[in-house]
Short mmCIF file of C-alpha atoms in Angstrom, two decimals:
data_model
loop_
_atom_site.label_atom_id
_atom_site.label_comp_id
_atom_site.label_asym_id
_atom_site.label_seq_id
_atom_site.Cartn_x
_atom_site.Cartn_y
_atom_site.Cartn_z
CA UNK Z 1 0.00 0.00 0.00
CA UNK Z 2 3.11 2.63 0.71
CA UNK Z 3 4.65 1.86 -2.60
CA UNK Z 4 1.22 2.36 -4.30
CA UNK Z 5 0.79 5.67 -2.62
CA UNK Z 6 4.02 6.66 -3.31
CA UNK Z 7 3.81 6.06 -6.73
CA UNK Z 8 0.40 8.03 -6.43
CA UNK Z 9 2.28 11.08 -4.87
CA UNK Z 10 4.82 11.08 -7.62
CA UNK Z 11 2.84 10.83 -10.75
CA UNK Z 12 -0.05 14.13 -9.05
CA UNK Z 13 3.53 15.80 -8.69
CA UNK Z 14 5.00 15.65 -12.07
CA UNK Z 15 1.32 15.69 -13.76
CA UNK Z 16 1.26 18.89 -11.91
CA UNK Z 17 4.71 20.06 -13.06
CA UNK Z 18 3.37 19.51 -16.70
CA UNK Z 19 0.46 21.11 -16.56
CA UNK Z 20 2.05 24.69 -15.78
CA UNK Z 21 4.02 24.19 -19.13
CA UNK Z 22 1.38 22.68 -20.66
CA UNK Z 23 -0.60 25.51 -23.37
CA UNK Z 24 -3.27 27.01 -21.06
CA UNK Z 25 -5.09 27.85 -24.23
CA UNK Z 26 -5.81 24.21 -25.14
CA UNK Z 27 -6.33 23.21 -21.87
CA UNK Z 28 -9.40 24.86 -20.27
CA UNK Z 29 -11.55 24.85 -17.70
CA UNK Z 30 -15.41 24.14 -17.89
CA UNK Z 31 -15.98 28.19 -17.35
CA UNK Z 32 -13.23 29.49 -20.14
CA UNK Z 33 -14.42 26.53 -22.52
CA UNK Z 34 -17.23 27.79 -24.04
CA UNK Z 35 -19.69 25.58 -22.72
CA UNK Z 36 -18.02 22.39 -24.64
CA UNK Z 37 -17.48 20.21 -21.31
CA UNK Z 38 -15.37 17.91 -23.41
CA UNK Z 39 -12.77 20.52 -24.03
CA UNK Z 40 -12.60 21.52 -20.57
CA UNK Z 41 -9.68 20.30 -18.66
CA UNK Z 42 -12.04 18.58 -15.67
CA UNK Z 43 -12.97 16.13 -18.39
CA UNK Z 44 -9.41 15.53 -19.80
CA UNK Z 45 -8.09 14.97 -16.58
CA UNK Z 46 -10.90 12.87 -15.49
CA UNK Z 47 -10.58 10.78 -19.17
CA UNK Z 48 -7.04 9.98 -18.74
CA UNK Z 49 -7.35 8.71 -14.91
CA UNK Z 50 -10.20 6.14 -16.04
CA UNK Z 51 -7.57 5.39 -19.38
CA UNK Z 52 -5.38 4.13 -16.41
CA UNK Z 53 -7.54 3.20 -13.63
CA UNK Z 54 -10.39 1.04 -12.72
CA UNK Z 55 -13.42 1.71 -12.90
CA UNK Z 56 -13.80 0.75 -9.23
CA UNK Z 57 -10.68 2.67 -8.27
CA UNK Z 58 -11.87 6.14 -9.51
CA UNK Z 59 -12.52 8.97 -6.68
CA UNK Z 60 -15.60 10.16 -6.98
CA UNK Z 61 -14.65 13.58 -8.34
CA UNK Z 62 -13.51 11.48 -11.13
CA UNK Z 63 -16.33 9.69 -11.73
CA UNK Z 64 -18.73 13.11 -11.53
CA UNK Z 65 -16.53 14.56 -14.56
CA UNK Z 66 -17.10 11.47 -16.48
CA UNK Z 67 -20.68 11.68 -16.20
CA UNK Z 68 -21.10 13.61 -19.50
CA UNK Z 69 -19.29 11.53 -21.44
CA UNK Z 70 -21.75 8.55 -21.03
CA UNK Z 71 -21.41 5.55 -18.83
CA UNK Z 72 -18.15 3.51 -18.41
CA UNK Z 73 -20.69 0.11 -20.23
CA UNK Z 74 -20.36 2.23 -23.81
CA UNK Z 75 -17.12 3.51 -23.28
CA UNK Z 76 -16.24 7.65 -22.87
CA UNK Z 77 -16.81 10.44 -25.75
CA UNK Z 78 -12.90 11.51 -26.41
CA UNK Z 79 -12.17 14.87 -24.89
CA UNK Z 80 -12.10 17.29 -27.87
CA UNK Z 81 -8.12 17.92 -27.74
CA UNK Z 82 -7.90 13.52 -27.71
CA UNK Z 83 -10.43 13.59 -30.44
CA UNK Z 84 -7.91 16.59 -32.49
CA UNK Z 85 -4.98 13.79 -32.18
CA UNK Z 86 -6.99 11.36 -33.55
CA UNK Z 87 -7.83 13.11 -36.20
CA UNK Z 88 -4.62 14.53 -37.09
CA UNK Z 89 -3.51 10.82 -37.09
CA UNK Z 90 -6.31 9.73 -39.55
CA UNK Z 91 -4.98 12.59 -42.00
CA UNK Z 92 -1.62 11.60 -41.97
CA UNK Z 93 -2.18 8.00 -43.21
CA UNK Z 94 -5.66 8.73 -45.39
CA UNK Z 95 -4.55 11.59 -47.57
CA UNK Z 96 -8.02 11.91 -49.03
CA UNK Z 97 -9.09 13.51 -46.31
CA UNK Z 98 -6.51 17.06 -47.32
CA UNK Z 99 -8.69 16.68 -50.28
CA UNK Z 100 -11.79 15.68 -49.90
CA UNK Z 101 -14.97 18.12 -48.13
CA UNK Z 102 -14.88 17.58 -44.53
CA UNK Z 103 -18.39 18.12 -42.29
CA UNK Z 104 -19.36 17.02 -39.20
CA UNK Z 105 -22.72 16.41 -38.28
CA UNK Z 106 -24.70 14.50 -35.77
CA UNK Z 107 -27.10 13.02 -37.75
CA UNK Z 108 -27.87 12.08 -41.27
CA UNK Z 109 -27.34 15.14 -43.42
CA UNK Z 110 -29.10 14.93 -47.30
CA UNK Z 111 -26.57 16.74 -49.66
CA UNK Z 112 -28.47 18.44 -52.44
CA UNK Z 113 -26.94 17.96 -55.80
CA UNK Z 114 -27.54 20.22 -59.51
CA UNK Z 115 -28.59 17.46 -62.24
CA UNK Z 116 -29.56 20.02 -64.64
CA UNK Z 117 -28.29 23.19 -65.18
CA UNK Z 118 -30.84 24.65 -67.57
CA UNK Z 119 -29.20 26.75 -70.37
CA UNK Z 120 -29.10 30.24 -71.48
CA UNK Z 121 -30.06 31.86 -74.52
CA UNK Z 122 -29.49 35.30 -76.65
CA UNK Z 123 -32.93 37.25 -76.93
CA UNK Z 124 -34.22 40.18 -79.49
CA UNK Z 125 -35.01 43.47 -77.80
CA UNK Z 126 -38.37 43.06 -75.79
CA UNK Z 127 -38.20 39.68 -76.06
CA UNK Z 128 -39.67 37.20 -73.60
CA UNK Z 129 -36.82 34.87 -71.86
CA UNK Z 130 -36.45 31.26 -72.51
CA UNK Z 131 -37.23 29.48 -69.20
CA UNK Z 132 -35.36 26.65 -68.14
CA UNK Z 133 -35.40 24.53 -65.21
CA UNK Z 134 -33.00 23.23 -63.23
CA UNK Z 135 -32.93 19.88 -61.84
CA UNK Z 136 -32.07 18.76 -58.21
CA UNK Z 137 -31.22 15.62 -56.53
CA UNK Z 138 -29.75 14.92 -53.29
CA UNK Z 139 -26.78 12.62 -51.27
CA UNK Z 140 -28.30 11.54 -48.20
CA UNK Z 141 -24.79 10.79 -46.36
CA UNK Z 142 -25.93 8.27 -43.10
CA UNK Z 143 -22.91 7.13 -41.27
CA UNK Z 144 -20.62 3.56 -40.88
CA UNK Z 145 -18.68 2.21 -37.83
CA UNK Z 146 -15.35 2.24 -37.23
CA UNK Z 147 -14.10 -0.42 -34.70
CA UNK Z 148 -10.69 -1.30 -33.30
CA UNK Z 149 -9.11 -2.54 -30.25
CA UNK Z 150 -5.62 -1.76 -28.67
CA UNK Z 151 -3.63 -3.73 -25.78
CA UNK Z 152 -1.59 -2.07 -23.18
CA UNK Z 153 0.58 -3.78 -20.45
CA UNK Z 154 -0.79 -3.08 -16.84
CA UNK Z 155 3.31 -1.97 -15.89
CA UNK Z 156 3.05 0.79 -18.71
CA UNK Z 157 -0.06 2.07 -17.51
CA UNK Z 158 1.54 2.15 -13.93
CA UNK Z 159 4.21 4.26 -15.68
CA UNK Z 160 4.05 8.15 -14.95
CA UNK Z 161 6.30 8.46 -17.94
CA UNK Z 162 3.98 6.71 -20.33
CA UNK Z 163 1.52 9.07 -22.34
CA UNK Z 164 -1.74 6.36 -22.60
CA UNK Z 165 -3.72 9.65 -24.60
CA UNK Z 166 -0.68 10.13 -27.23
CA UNK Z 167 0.01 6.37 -27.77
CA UNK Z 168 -3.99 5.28 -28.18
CA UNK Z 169 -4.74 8.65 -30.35
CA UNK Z 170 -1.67 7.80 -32.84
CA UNK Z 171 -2.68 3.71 -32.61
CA UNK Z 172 -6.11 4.59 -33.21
CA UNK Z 173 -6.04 7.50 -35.70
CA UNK Z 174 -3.25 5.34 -37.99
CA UNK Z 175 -5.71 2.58 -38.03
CA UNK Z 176 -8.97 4.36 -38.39
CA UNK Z 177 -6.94 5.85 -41.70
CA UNK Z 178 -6.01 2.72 -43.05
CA UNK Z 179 -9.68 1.54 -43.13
CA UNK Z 180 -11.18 4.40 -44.24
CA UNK Z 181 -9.07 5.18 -47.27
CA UNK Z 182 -9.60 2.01 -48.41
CA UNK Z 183 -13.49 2.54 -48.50
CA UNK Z 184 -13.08 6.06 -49.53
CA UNK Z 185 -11.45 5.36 -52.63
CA UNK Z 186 -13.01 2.10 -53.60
CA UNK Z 187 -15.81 1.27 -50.96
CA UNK Z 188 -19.16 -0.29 -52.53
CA UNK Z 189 -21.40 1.20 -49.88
CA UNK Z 190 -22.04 -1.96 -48.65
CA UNK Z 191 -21.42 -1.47 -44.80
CA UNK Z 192 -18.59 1.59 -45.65
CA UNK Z 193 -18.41 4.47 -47.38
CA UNK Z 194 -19.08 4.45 -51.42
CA UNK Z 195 -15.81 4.97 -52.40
CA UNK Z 196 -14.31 7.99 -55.37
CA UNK Z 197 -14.02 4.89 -58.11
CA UNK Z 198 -17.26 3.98 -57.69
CA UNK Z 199 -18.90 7.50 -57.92
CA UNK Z 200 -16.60 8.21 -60.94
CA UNK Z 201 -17.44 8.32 -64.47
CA UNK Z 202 -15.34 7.13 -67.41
CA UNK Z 203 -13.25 9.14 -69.27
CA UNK Z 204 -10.94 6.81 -71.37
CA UNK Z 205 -10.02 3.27 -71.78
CA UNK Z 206 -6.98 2.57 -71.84
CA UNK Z 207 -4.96 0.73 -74.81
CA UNK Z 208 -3.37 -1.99 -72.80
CA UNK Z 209 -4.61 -3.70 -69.37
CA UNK Z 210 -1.16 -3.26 -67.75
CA UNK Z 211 0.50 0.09 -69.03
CA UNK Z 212 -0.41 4.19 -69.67
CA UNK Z 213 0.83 6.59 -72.37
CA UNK Z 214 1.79 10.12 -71.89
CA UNK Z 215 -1.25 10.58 -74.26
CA UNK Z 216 -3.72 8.78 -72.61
CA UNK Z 217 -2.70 10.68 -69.42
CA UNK Z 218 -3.23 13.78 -71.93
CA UNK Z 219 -6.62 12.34 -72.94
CA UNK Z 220 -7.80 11.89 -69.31
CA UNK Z 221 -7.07 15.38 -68.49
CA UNK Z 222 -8.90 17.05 -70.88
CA UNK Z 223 -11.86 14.56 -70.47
CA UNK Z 224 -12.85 16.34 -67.02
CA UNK Z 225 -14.50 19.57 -67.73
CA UNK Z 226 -12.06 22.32 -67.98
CA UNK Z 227 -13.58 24.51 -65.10
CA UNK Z 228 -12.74 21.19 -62.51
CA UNK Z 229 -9.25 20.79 -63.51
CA UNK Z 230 -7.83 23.51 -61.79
CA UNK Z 231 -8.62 21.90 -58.18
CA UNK Z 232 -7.77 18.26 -59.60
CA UNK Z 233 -5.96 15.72 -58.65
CA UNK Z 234 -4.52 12.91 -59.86
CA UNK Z 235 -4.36 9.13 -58.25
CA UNK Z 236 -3.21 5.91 -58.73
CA UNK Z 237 -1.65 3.31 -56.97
CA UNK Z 238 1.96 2.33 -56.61
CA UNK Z 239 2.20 0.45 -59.53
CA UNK Z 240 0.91 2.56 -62.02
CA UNK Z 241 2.94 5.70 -60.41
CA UNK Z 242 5.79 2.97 -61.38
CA UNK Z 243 5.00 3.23 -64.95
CA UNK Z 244 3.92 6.68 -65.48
CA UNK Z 245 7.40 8.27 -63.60
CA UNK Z 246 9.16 6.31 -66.89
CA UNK Z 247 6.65 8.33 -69.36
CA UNK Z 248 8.70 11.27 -71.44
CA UNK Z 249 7.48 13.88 -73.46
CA UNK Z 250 8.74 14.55 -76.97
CA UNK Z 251 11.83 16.23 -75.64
CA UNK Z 252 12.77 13.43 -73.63
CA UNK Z 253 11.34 15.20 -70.34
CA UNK Z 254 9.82 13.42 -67.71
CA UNK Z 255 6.14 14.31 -67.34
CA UNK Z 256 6.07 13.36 -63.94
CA UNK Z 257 7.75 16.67 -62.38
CA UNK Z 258 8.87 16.00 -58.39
CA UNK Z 259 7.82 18.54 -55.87
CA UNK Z 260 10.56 21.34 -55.45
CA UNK Z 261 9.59 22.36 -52.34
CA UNK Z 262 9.51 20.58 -49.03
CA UNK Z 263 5.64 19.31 -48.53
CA UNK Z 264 4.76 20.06 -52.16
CA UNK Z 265 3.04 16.93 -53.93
CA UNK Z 266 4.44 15.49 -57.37
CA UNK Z 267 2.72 16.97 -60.00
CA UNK Z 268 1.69 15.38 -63.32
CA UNK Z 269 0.45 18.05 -66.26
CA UNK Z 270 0.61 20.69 -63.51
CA UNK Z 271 -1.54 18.58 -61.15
CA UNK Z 272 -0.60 16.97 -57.63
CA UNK Z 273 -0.11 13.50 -57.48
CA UNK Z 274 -2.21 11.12 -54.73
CA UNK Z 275 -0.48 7.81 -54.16
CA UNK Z 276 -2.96 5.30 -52.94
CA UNK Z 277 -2.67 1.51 -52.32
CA UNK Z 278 -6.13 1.02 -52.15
CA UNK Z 279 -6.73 2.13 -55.99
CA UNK Z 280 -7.25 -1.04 -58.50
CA UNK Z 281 -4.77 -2.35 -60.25
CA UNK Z 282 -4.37 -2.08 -63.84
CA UNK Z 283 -6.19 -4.33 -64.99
CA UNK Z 284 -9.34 -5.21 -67.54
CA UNK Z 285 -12.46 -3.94 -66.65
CA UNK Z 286 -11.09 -1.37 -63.27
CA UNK Z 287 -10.54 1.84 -63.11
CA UNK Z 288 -7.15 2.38 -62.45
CA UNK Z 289 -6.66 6.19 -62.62
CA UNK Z 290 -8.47 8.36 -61.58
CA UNK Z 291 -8.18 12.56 -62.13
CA UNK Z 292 -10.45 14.94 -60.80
CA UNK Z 293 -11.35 17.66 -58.35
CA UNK Z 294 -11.51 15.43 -54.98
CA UNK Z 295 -13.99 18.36 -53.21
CA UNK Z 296 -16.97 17.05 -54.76
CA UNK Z 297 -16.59 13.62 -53.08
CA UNK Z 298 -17.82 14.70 -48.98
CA UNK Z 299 -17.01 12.74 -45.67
CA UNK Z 300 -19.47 13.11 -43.38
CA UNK Z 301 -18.24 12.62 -39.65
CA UNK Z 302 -20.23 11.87 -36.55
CA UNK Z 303 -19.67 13.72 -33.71
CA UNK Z 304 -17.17 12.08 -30.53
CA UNK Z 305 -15.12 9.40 -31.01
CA UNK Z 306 -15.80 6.67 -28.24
CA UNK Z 307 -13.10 4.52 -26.20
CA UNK Z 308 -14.09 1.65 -23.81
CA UNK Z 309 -11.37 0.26 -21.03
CA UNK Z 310 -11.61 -3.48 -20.98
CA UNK Z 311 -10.61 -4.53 -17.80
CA UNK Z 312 -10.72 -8.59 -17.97
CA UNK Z 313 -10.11 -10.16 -21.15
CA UNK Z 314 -6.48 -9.79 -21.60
CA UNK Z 315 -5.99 -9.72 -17.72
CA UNK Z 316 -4.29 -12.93 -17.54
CA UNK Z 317 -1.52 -11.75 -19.76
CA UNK Z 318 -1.08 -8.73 -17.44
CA UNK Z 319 -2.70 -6.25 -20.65
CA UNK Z 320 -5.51 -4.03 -20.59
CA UNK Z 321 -7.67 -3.73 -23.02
CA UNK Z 322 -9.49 -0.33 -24.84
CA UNK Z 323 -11.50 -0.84 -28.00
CA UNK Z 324 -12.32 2.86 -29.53
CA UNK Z 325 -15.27 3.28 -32.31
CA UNK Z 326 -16.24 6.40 -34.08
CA UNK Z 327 -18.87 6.90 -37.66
CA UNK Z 328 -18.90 8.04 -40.64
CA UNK Z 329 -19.75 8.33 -44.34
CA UNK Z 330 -18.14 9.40 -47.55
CA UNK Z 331 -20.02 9.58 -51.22
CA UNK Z 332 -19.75 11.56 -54.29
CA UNK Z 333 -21.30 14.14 -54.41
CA UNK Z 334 -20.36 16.76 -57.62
CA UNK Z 335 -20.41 13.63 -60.28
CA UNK Z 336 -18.74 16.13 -62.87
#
C-alpha cells in the first residue's frame, strides 16, 4: 500500500509540473471553454485517470466529470483535444481527407446535388426569356462504424512516464486511416463508405490492361470539364505511379515533375499526385486512374469518437484492453 501511494504522490507531482508548461489555451476549464465540457480540462483529466484506472478505483470527483461523457458500459466520448490527435492521425495516413470536403454532423445530413443546369439563350429586344429549369437531386450521407481494439501492459499504464492519450490517439487515428481510405477510394457502400471509383465516371479506356501513355494521361485530363481541372488531382496506386514516372514527353522530359519544395506533392500536367494503395490495379475492366477535383466527393463525420477500457479479457496476460469506435460516411457528391 506505501509503494502504491508513493507512486500516487509522484505521478499528481509531475502531472502537476506539466500542466504549468502545458498551453493554457488548449487546456481549459469548464468556465473558459465555451460551454463544450469535453474541451474543458475537468474532463481531460478525469478521461485519462479512467484510461489508467479502474473503474472501481476512480474517486468520486472522477467519476462526476465522467458523467457527460456517457457511462463507463459504452465507453467515454474523447475529450475534444484527444479527439484533435486522432484526427490529425487519420490525416496523416488517409490523404483523401486534405482533399476531400470535410463536415461534421450529428445526424444524417441529405446533400443536395444540380442534375440540370438549364441553359441560357441570346434574346431580341423586348423579347420574352427562354425558361429553363433546373434539376435537383440529393446525397443523403448516413454514417458507418469504425471499430478497433488496442492492448496495453498493466506496468506501462503504472508508468508516470507513459503518455496512454498520445500512444492510443496515434494507434487509433493510424488505423482508423487505413480503413477508411480504403473505403473512400473504392468502398461499394455496402457497410462503408461508397468509395471515389465507384462515384466516378469514365473518361478513357486505356490501350493496354497493364501500361499508360503520356497521351492517354493527356486524354484523361482534358476529359474532365475544364472549369474542374484547376482543383484536380490525380491518383493511382503504386504500380501505375511505377510506370507513369518512366513516361517522357517529346523532348525526352519526364512528365512526372517531383515537388521542389519541401511538402509540395508530385505533380503530373501541372496537377498533384495522390499515391494510394487502395486504388485497383491495372487491370481489364477497373478503373485504375483516376483525375479529378476530390472536393466534390464529402465525408461526413459523426460527432465524438468513443473509447471503452476493458478490464478482464487480456488480464491474464497482465494487458488491458481499450477498444475505440467512431462513424462516418463518404459519397460523391459533384459527379462532374
Amino acid at each position: 500500500l506505501k509503494v502504491e501511494a508513493d507512486r500516487e504522490s509522484k505521478l499528481e507531482s509531475i502531472e502537476n509540473s506539466l500542466d504549468q508548461i502545458k498551453d493554457q489555451g488548449v487546456r481549459m476549464s469548464v468556465e473558459d471553454s465555451g460551454g463544450n465540457k469535453f474541451a474543458s480540462k475537468e474532463y481531460r483529466k478525469a478521461f485519462v485517470s479512467a484510461l489508467r484506472q479502474k473503474p472501481g478505483t476512480l474517486s468520486r470527483e472522477v467519476s462526476n466529470a465522467l458523467q457527460v461523457g456517457t457511462d463507463s458500459e459504452g465507453g467515454y466520448i474523447t475529450p475534444e483535444e484527444f479527439d484533435t490527435m486522432i484526427v490529425a492521425a487519420r490525416q496523416d495516413i488517409n490523404e483523401i481527407r486534405q482533399y476531400a470536403t470535410v463536415i461534421t454532423t450529428g445526424s444524417d445530413r441529405n446533400i443536395p446535388t444540380e442534375s440540370s443546369l438549364g441553359t441560357a439563350a441570346w434574346t431580341a429586344e423586348e423579347a420574352g426569356a427562354t425558361l429553363a429549369d433546373v434539376a435537383f437531386g440529393r446525397v443523403v450521407l448516413g454514417a458507418h462504424k469504425l471499430a478497433t481494439a488496442v492492448k496495453v501492459s498493466e506496468e506501462l499504464l503504472q508508468d508516470a512516464f507513459f503518455n496512454i492519450e498520445a500512444y492510443l490517439a496515434g494507434v487509433i487515428g493510424k488505423r482508423f486511416g487505413l480503413l477508411e481510405e480504403a473505403a473512400f477510394v473504392n468502398g461499394d457502400g455496402s457497410g462503408k463508405p461508397t468509395g471515389i471509383v465507384v462515384g466516378s465516371t469514365l473518361g478513357k479506356t486505356l490501350a493496354s490492361t497493364t501500361a499508360i501513355t503520356a497521351v492517354e494521361l493527356m486524354d484523361i485530363y482534358h476529359a474532365l470539364g475544364r472549369p474542374y481541372r484547376g482543383g484536380a488531382t490525380w491518383m493511382f496506386n503504386d504500380t501505375v505511379a511505377k510506370n507513369i514516372r518512366k513516361l517522357v514527353d517529346g523532348n525526352s522530359q519526364f512528365i512526372w515533375q517531383p515537388g521542389l519544395v519541401a511538402g509540395q506533392p508530385d505533380t503530373i500536367l501541372g496537377r498533384p499526385v495522390l499515391v494510394s494503395s487502395a486504388m485497383p490495379a491495372p487491370t481489364t475492366g477497373l478503373k485504375s486512374v483516376i483525375f479529378g477535383d476530390l472536393s466534390g466527393y464529402t465525408i461526413a463525420d459523426r460527432k465524438g469518437t468513443t473509447v471503452q477500457r476493458l478490464n478482464e479479457l487480456y488480464a491474464i496476460n497482465g494487458q488491458v484492453g481499450y477498444v475505440a469506435n467512431a462513424r462516418t460516411e463518404g459519397k460523391v457528391t459533384d459527379s462532374n
